[in-house]
Coordinates of C-alpha atoms and ligand atoms in Angstrom, one line a residue:
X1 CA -4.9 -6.7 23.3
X2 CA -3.8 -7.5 19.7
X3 CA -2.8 -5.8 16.7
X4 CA -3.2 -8.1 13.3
X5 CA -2.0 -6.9 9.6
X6 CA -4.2 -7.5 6.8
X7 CA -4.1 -5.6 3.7
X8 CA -1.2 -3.3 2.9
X9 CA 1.2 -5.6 4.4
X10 CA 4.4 -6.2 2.2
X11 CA 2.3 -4.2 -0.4
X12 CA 0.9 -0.6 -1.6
X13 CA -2.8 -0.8 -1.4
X14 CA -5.9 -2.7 0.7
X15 CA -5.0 -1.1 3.6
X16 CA -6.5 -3.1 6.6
X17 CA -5.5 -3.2 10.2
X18 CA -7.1 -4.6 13.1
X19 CA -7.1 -3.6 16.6
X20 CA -8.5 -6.2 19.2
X21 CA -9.1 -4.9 22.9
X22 CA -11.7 -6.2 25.8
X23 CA -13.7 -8.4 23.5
X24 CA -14.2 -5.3 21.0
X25 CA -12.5 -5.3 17.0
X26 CA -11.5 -2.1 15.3
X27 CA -10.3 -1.7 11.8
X28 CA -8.2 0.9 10.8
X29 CA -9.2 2.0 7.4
X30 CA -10.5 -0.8 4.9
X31 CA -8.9 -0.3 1.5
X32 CA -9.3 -1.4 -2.0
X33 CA -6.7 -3.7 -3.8
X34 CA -5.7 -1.9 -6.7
X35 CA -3.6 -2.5 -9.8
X36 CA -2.3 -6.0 -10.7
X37 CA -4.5 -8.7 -12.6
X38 CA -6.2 -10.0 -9.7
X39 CA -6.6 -7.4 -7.7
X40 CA -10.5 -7.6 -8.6
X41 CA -10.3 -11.3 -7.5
X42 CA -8.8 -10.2 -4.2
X43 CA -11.2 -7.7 -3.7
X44 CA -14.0 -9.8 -3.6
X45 CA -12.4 -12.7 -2.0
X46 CA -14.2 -13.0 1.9
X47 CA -12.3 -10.5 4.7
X48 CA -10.3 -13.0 7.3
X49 CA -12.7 -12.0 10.1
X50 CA -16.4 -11.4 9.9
X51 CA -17.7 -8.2 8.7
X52 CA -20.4 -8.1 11.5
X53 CA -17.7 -8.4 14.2
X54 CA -16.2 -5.2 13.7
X55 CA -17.2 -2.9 16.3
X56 CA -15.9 0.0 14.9
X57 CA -13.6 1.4 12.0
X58 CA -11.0 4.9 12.3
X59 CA -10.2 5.6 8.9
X60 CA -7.1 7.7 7.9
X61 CA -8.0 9.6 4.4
X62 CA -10.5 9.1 1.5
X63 CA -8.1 7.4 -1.0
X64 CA -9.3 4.2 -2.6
X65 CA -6.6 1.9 -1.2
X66 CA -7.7 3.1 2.2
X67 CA -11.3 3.4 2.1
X68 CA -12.3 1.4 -1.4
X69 CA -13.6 -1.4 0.7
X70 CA -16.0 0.0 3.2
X71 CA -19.1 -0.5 0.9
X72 CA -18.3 -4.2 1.2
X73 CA -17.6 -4.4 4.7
X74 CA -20.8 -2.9 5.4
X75 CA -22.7 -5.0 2.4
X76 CA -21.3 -7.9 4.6
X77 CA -22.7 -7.0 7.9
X78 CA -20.8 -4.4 9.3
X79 CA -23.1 -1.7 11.3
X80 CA -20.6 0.2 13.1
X81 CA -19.8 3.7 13.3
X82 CA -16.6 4.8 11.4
X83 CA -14.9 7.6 12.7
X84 CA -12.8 10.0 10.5
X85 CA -12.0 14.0 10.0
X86 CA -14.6 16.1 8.8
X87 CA -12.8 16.6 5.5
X88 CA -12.3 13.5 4.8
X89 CA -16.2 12.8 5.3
X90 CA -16.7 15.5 2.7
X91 CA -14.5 13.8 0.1
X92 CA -16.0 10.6 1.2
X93 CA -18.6 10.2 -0.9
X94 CA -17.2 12.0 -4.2
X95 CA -14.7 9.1 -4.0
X96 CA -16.7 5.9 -3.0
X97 CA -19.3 7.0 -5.4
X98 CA -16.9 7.4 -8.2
X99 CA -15.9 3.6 -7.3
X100 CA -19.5 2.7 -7.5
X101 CA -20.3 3.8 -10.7
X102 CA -16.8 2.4 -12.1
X103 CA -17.5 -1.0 -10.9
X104 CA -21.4 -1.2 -12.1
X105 CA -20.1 0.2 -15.6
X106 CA -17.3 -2.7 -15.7
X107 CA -20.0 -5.4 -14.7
X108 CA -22.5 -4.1 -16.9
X109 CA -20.1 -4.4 -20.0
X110 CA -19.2 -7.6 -18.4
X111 CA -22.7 -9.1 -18.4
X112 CA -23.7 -7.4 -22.2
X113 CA -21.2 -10.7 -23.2
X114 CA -24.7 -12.9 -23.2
X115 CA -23.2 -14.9 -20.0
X116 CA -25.4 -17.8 -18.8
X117 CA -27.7 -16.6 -16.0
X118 CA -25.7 -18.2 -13.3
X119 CA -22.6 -16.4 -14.4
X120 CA -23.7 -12.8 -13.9
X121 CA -21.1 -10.5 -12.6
X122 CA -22.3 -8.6 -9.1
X123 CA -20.3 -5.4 -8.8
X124 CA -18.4 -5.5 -6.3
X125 CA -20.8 -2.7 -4.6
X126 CA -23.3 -0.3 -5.9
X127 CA -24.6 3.1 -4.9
X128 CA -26.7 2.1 -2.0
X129 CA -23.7 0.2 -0.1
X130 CA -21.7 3.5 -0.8
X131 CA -25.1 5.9 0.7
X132 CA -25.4 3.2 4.0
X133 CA -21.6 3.8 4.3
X134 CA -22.2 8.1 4.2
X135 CA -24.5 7.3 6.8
X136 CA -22.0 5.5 9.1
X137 CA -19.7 8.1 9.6
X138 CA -19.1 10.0 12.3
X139 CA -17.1 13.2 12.2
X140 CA -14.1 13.4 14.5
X141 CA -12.6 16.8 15.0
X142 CA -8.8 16.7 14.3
X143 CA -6.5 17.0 17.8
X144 CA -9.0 15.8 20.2
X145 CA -9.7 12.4 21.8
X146 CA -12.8 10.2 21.4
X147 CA -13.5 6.9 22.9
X148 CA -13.7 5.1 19.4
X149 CA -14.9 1.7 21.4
X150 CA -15.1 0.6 25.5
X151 CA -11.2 0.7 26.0
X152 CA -9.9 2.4 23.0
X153 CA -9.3 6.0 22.4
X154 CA -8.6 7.7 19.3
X155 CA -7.0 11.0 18.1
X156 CA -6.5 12.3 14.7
X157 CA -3.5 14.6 13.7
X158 CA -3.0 16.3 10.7
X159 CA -0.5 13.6 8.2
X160 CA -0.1 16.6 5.1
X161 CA -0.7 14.0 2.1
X162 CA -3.8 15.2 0.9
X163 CA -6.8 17.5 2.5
X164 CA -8.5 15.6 5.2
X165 CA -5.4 13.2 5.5
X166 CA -4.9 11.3 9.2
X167 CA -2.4 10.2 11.4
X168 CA -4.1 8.4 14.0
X169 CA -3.2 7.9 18.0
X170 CA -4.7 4.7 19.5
X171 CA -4.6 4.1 23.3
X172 CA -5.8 0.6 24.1
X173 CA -6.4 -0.2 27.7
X174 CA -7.0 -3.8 28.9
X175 CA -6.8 -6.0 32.5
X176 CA -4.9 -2.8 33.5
X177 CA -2.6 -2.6 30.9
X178 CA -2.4 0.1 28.6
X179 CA -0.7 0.7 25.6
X180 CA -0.3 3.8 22.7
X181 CA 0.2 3.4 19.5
X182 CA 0.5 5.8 16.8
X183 CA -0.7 4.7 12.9
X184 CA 1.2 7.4 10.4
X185 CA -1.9 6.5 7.4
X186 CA -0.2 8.4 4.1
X187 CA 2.6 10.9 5.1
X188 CA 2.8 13.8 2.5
X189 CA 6.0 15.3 1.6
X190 CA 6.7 18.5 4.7
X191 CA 6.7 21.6 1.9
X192 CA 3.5 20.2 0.1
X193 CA 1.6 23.4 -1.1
X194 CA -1.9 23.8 0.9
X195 CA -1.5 21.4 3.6
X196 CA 0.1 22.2 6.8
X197 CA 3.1 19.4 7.5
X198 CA 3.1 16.1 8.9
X199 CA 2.3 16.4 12.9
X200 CA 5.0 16.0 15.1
X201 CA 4.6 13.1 17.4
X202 CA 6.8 12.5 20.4
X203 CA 5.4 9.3 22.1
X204 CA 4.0 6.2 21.7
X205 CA 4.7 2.4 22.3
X206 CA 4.5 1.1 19.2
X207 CA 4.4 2.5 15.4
X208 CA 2.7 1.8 12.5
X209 CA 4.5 3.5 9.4
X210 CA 3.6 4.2 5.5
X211 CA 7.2 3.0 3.1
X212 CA 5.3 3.5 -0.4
X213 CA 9.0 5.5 -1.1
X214 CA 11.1 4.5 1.6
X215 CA 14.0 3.5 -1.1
X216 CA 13.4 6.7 -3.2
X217 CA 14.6 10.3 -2.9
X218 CA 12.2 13.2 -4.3
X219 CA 12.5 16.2 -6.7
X220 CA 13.0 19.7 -4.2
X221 CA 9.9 20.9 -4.7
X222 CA 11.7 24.4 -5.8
X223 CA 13.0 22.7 -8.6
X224 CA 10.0 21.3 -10.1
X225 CA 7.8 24.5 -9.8
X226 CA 10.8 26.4 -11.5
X227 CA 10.4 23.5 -14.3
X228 CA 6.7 24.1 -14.8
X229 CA 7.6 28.4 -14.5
X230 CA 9.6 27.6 -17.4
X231 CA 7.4 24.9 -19.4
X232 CA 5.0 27.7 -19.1
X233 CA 6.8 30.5 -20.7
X234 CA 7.7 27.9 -23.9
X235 CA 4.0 27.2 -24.1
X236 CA 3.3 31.0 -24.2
X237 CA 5.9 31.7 -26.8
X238 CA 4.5 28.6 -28.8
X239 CA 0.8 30.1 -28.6
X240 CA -0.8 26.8 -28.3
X241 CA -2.5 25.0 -25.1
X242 CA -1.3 23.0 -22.5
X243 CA -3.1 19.8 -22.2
X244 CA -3.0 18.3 -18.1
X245 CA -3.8 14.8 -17.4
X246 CA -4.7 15.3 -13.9
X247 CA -5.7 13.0 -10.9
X248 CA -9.1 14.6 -9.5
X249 CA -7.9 15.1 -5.9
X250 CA -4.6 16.6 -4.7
X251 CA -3.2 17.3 -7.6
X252 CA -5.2 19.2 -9.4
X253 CA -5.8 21.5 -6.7
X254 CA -2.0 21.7 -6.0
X255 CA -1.2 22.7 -9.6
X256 CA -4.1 25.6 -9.4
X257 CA -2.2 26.3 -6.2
X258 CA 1.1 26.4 -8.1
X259 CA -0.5 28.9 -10.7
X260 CA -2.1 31.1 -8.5
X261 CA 1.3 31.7 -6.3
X262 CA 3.1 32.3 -9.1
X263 CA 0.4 33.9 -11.1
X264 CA 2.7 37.3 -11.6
X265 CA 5.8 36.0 -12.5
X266 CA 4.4 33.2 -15.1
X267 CA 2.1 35.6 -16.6
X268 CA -1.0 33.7 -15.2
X269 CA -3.2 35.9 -16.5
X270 CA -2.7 35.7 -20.0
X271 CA -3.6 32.1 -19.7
X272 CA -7.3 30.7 -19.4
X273 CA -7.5 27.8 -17.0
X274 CA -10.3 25.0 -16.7
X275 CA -10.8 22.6 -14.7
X276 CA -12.8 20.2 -16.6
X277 CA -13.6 17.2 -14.4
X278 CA -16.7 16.8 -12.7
X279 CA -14.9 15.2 -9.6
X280 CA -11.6 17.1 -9.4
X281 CA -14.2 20.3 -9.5
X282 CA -15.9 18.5 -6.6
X283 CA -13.0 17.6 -4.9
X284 CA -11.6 21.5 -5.0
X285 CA -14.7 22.8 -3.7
X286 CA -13.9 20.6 -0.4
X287 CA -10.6 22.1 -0.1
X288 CA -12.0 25.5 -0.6
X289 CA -14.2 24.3 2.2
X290 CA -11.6 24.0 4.7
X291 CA -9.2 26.6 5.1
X292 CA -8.7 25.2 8.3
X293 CA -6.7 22.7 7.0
X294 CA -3.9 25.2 5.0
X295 CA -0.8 26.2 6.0
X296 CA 0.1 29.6 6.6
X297 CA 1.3 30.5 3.0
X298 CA -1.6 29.1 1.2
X299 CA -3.9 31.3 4.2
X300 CA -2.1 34.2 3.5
X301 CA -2.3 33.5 -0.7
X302 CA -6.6 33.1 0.1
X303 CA -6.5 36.2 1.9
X304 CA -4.9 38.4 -0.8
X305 CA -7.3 37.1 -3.3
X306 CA -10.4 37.4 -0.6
X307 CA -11.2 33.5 -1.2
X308 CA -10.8 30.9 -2.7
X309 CA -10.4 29.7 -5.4
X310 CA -7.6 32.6 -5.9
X311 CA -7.2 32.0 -9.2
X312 CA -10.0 35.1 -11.4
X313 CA -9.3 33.5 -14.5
X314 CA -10.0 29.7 -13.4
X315 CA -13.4 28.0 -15.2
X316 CA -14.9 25.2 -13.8
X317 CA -17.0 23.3 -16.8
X318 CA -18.8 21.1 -15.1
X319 CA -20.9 19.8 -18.0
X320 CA -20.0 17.8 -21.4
X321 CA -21.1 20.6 -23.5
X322 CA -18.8 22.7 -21.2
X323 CA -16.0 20.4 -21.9
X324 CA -17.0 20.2 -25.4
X325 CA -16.7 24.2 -26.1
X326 CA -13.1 24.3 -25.0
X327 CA -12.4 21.9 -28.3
X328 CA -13.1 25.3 -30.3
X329 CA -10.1 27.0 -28.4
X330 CA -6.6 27.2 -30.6
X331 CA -4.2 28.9 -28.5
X332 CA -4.1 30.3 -24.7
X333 CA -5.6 27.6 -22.4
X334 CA -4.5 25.2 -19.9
X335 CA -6.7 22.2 -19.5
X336 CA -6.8 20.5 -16.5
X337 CA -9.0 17.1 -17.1
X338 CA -8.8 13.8 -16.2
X339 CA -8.2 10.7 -16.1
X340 CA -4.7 11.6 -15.0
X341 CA -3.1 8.4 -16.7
X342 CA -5.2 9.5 -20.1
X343 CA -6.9 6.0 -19.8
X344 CA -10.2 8.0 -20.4
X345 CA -12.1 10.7 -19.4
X346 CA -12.5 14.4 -20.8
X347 CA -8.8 14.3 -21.7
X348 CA -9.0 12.3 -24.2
X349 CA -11.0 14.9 -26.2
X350 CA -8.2 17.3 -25.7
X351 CA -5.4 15.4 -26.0
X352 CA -7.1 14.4 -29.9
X353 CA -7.5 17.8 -30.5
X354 CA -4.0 19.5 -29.4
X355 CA -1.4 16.3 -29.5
X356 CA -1.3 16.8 -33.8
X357 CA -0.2 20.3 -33.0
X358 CA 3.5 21.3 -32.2
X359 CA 2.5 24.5 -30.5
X360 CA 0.8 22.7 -27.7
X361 CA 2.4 20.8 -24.5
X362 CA 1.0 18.4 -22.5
X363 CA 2.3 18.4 -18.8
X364 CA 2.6 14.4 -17.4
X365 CA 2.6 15.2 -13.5
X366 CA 1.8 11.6 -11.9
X367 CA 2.8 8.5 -12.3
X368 CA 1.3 7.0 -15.7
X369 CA 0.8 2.8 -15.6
X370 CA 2.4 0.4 -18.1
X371 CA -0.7 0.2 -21.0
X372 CA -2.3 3.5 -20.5
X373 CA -2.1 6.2 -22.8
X374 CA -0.4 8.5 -20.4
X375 CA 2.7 5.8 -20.3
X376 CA 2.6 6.0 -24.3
X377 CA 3.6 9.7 -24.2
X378 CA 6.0 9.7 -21.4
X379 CA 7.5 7.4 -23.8
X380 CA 7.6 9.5 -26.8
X381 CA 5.5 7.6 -28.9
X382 CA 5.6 9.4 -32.7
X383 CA 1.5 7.7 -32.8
X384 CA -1.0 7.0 -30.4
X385 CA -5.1 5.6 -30.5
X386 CA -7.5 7.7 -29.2
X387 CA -11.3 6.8 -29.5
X388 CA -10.3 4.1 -32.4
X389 CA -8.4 6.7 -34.2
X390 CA -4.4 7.1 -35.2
X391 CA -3.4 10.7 -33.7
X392 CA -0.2 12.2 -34.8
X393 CA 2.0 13.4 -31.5
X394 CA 3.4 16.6 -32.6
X395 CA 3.0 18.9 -28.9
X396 CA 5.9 18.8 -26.7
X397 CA 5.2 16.3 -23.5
X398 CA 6.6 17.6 -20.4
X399 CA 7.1 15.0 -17.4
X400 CA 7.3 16.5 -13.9
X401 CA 8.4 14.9 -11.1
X402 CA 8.1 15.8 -7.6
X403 CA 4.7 16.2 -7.2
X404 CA 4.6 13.4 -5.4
X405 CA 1.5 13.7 -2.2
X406 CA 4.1 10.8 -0.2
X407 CA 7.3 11.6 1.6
X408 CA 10.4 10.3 0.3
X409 CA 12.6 8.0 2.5
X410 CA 14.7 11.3 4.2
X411 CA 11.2 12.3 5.5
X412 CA 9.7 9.6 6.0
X413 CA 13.0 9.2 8.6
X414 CA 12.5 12.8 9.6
X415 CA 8.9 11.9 11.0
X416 CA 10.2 8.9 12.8
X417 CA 12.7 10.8 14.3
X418 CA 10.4 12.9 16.8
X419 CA 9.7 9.9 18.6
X420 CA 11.5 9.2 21.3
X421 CA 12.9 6.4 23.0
X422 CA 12.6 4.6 19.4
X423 CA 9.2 2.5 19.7
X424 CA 9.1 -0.3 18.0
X425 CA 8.4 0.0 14.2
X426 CA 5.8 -2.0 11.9
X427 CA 6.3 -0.8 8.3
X428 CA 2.7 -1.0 6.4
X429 CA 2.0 0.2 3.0
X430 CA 5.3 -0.4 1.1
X431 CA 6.5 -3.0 -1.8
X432 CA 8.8 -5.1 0.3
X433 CA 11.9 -3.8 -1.4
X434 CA 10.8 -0.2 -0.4
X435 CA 10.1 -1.3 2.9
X436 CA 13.0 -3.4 3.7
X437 CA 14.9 -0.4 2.4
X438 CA 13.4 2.0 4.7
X439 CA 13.9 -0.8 7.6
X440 CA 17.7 -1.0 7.2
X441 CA 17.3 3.0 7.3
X442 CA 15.2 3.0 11.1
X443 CA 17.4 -0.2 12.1
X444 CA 20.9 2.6 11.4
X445 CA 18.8 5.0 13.9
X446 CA 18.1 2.3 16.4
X447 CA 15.0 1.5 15.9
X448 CA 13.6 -2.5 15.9
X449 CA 11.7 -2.3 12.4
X450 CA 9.6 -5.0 10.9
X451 CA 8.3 -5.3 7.5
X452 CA 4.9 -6.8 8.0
X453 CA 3.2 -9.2 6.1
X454 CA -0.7 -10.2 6.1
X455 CA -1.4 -12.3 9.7
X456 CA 1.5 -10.8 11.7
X457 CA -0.1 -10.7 15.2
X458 CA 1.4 -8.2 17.8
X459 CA 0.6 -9.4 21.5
X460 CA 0.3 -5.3 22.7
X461 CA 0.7 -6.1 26.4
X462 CA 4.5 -7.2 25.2
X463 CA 5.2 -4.2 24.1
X464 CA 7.6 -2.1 26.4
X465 CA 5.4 0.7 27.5
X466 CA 7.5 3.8 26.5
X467 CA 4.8 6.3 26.4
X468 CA 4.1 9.1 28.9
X469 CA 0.8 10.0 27.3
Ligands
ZN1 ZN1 -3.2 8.1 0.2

């Protein structure tokens, strides 16, 4: 029994595992390289193993970097089942669809160039690789076991980064060895509105751990909702709109969480709120979906409203004359569109319309790219281009931190922590620098951590068995 590292491994995104075991290959998750100038390349370079010889996939969460690449594995051959929470096969499709049509659009405007016939661009995958994925799935309850493969057992545990977010627990049994080892996926931060916290492990042999921040300390959560409380109040004494560049799943729903909690004391009423995304309106009507998942406040805040969404003056405009109508609107609204890094999208509409005048606000809440218009006004830039036009930046831009859906490096320690007997650590899903920072961190604890890197081959029956379970 073997554990190799493929994607995700001294890096961020293409998260890729693979768990060998009696002849049988599972994958955990099978992301999508983002970002960089040849992460497309790398994407559609061939996977180091055959796609037909995976037996089986467990996937963590619906992100892109975890599950952008499933269309392809199963475009290449693969015909397995792959296993994951029943929220996360809800947001499934919203998400692999979305890439879909992203990546036909960019080939389409790639092959309008007039390219020679032999040089057409393929998209990477289309529609029908996304619908044979859908079909794939199989829904795995969280907190109870399933034989994932002849040998392997699986459980999934709540990992509180965004709804339908994994942990996964992995026992691997072979020529009477047996081993446990726990795969953390995403860990969200433990207060995050809506979701309940991070599960609690206390055994396993060997762990597999997220460092995307494990050199970086967050914003108290208090603290930032007291900023946006307060960004509020100006807006409302400025009696223009607030303009949100917002990413379509997590936080969007979290800031219509924020507003409805507070929705006394910031005057939430007074305000008209839409949601103007097709897919973050999507998204939120999975989260409504699954009150299951919430923790107890968010339970107790659906209860006093008798549903969700708890928020009576929220407007979903779902189509482009929706969106359109809201350009009419002068003072009293707070527009939540996307794309959240303003690199296009509805938001672009608004931001044309309100950015000229110094009544508005526009609230950055994610992290905005180098090059993307979102990056321009978190600079202060006095003039930006929108649509091939020069647009005056007169509204006040607001950048809030801490609303981050990762732990920072005291809780990503914190998680680690409930082990015991300090299993061995493999740190996944981390620039290096974060990683090795978040190593010398688990090393201070006692732990033995290793920063992986893509090929690093675990011989499992090695492993001290430390597990009781
Ligand atoms: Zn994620």
């Amino acid at each position: 029994m073997q554990l190799e590292f493929f994607g995700a491994a001294g890096e961020v995104t293409g998260s890729c595992h693979i768990l060998r075991a009696g002849g049988r290959q599972l994958l955990l998750d099978c992301g999508m390289i983002q970002g960089g100038a040849d992460a497309t390349a790398r994407n559609r370079r061939a996977f180091p193993f055959e796609a037909s010889g995976i037996d089986a996939v467990v996937l963590s969460h619906a992100h892109i970097d975890h599950c952008g690449r499933l269309p392809l594995l199963v475009k290449r051959g693969f015909r397995g089942p792959i296993h994951t929470n029943p929220a996360c096969a809800d947001l499934l499709p919203i998400l692999l669809r979305d890439s879909a049509n992203l990546l036909m659009r960019e080939a389409e405007r790639a092959n309008r160039e007039l390219r020679p016939r032999d040089q057409r661009v393929e998209p990477l995958f289309d529609l029908e690789d996304v619908e044979a994925v859908i079909r794939q799935v199989q829904v795995m309850a969280y907190d109870a076991p399933r034989e994932v493969l002849p040998g392997i057992t699986a459980r999934v545990r709540e990992a509180g980064h965004i709804l339908g977010s994994s942990s996964v627990e992995l026992w691997v049994a072979e020529g009477g060895q047996k081993r446990k080892l726990v795969f953390s996926g995403d860990l969200g931060q433990y207060d995050t509105p809506i979701l309940q916290d991070p599960y609690r492990f206390e055994s396993a042999d060997l762990v597999l751990m997220e460092s995307t921040y494990g050199d970086r300390r967050h914003r108290g959560r208090e603290d930032t909702a007291r900023e946006l409380g307060s960004i509020l109040a100006q807006a409302e004494r400025d009696g223009g709109n607030v303009i949100v560049p917002a990413f379509a799943i997590g936080r969007s729903q979290e800031l219509l969480y924020l507003l409805a909690k507070n929705y006394a004391e910031w005057h939430v009423a007074r305000w008209k709120i839409f949601l103007d995304s097709p897919m973050a309106i999507a998204a939120s009507r999975v989260y409504w979906k699954h009150p299951d998942r919430f923790d107890e406040e968010s339970s107790r805040l659906r209860a006093s409203f008798g549903g969700m969404p708890p928020l009576p003056n929220l407007v979903l405009s779902e189509t482009p004359d929706d969106s359109r109508a809201i350009n009419d609107i002068r003072g009293g609204a707070i527009i939540i569109a996307g794309s959240g890094m303003a690199n296009g999208g509805r938001v672009l509409h608004h931001l044309k319309h309100n950015l000229p005048r110094p009544e508005c606000h526009v609230l950055i809440v994610g992290f905005q790219a180098p090059g993307t218009l979102g990056r321009q006004l978190v600079d202060h830039k006095p003039d930006v281009r929108i649509h091939g036009r020069e647009v005056r930046v007169a509204a006040q831009v607001h950048t809030l931190g801490g609303l981050s859906a990762h732990a920072d490096q005291a809780q990503l320690l914190r998680w680690y922590d409930s082990f015991s007997g300090r299993p061995p650590v493999y740190l996944v899903h981390g620039e290096v620098a974060s990683a090795e920072a978040l190593a010398l961190k688990l090393r201070e604890l006692g732990a033995q951590a290793t920063v992986t890197h893509p090929g690093l081959t675990i011989d499992l029956a090695g492993v001290n068995a430390l597990a009781r379970d």
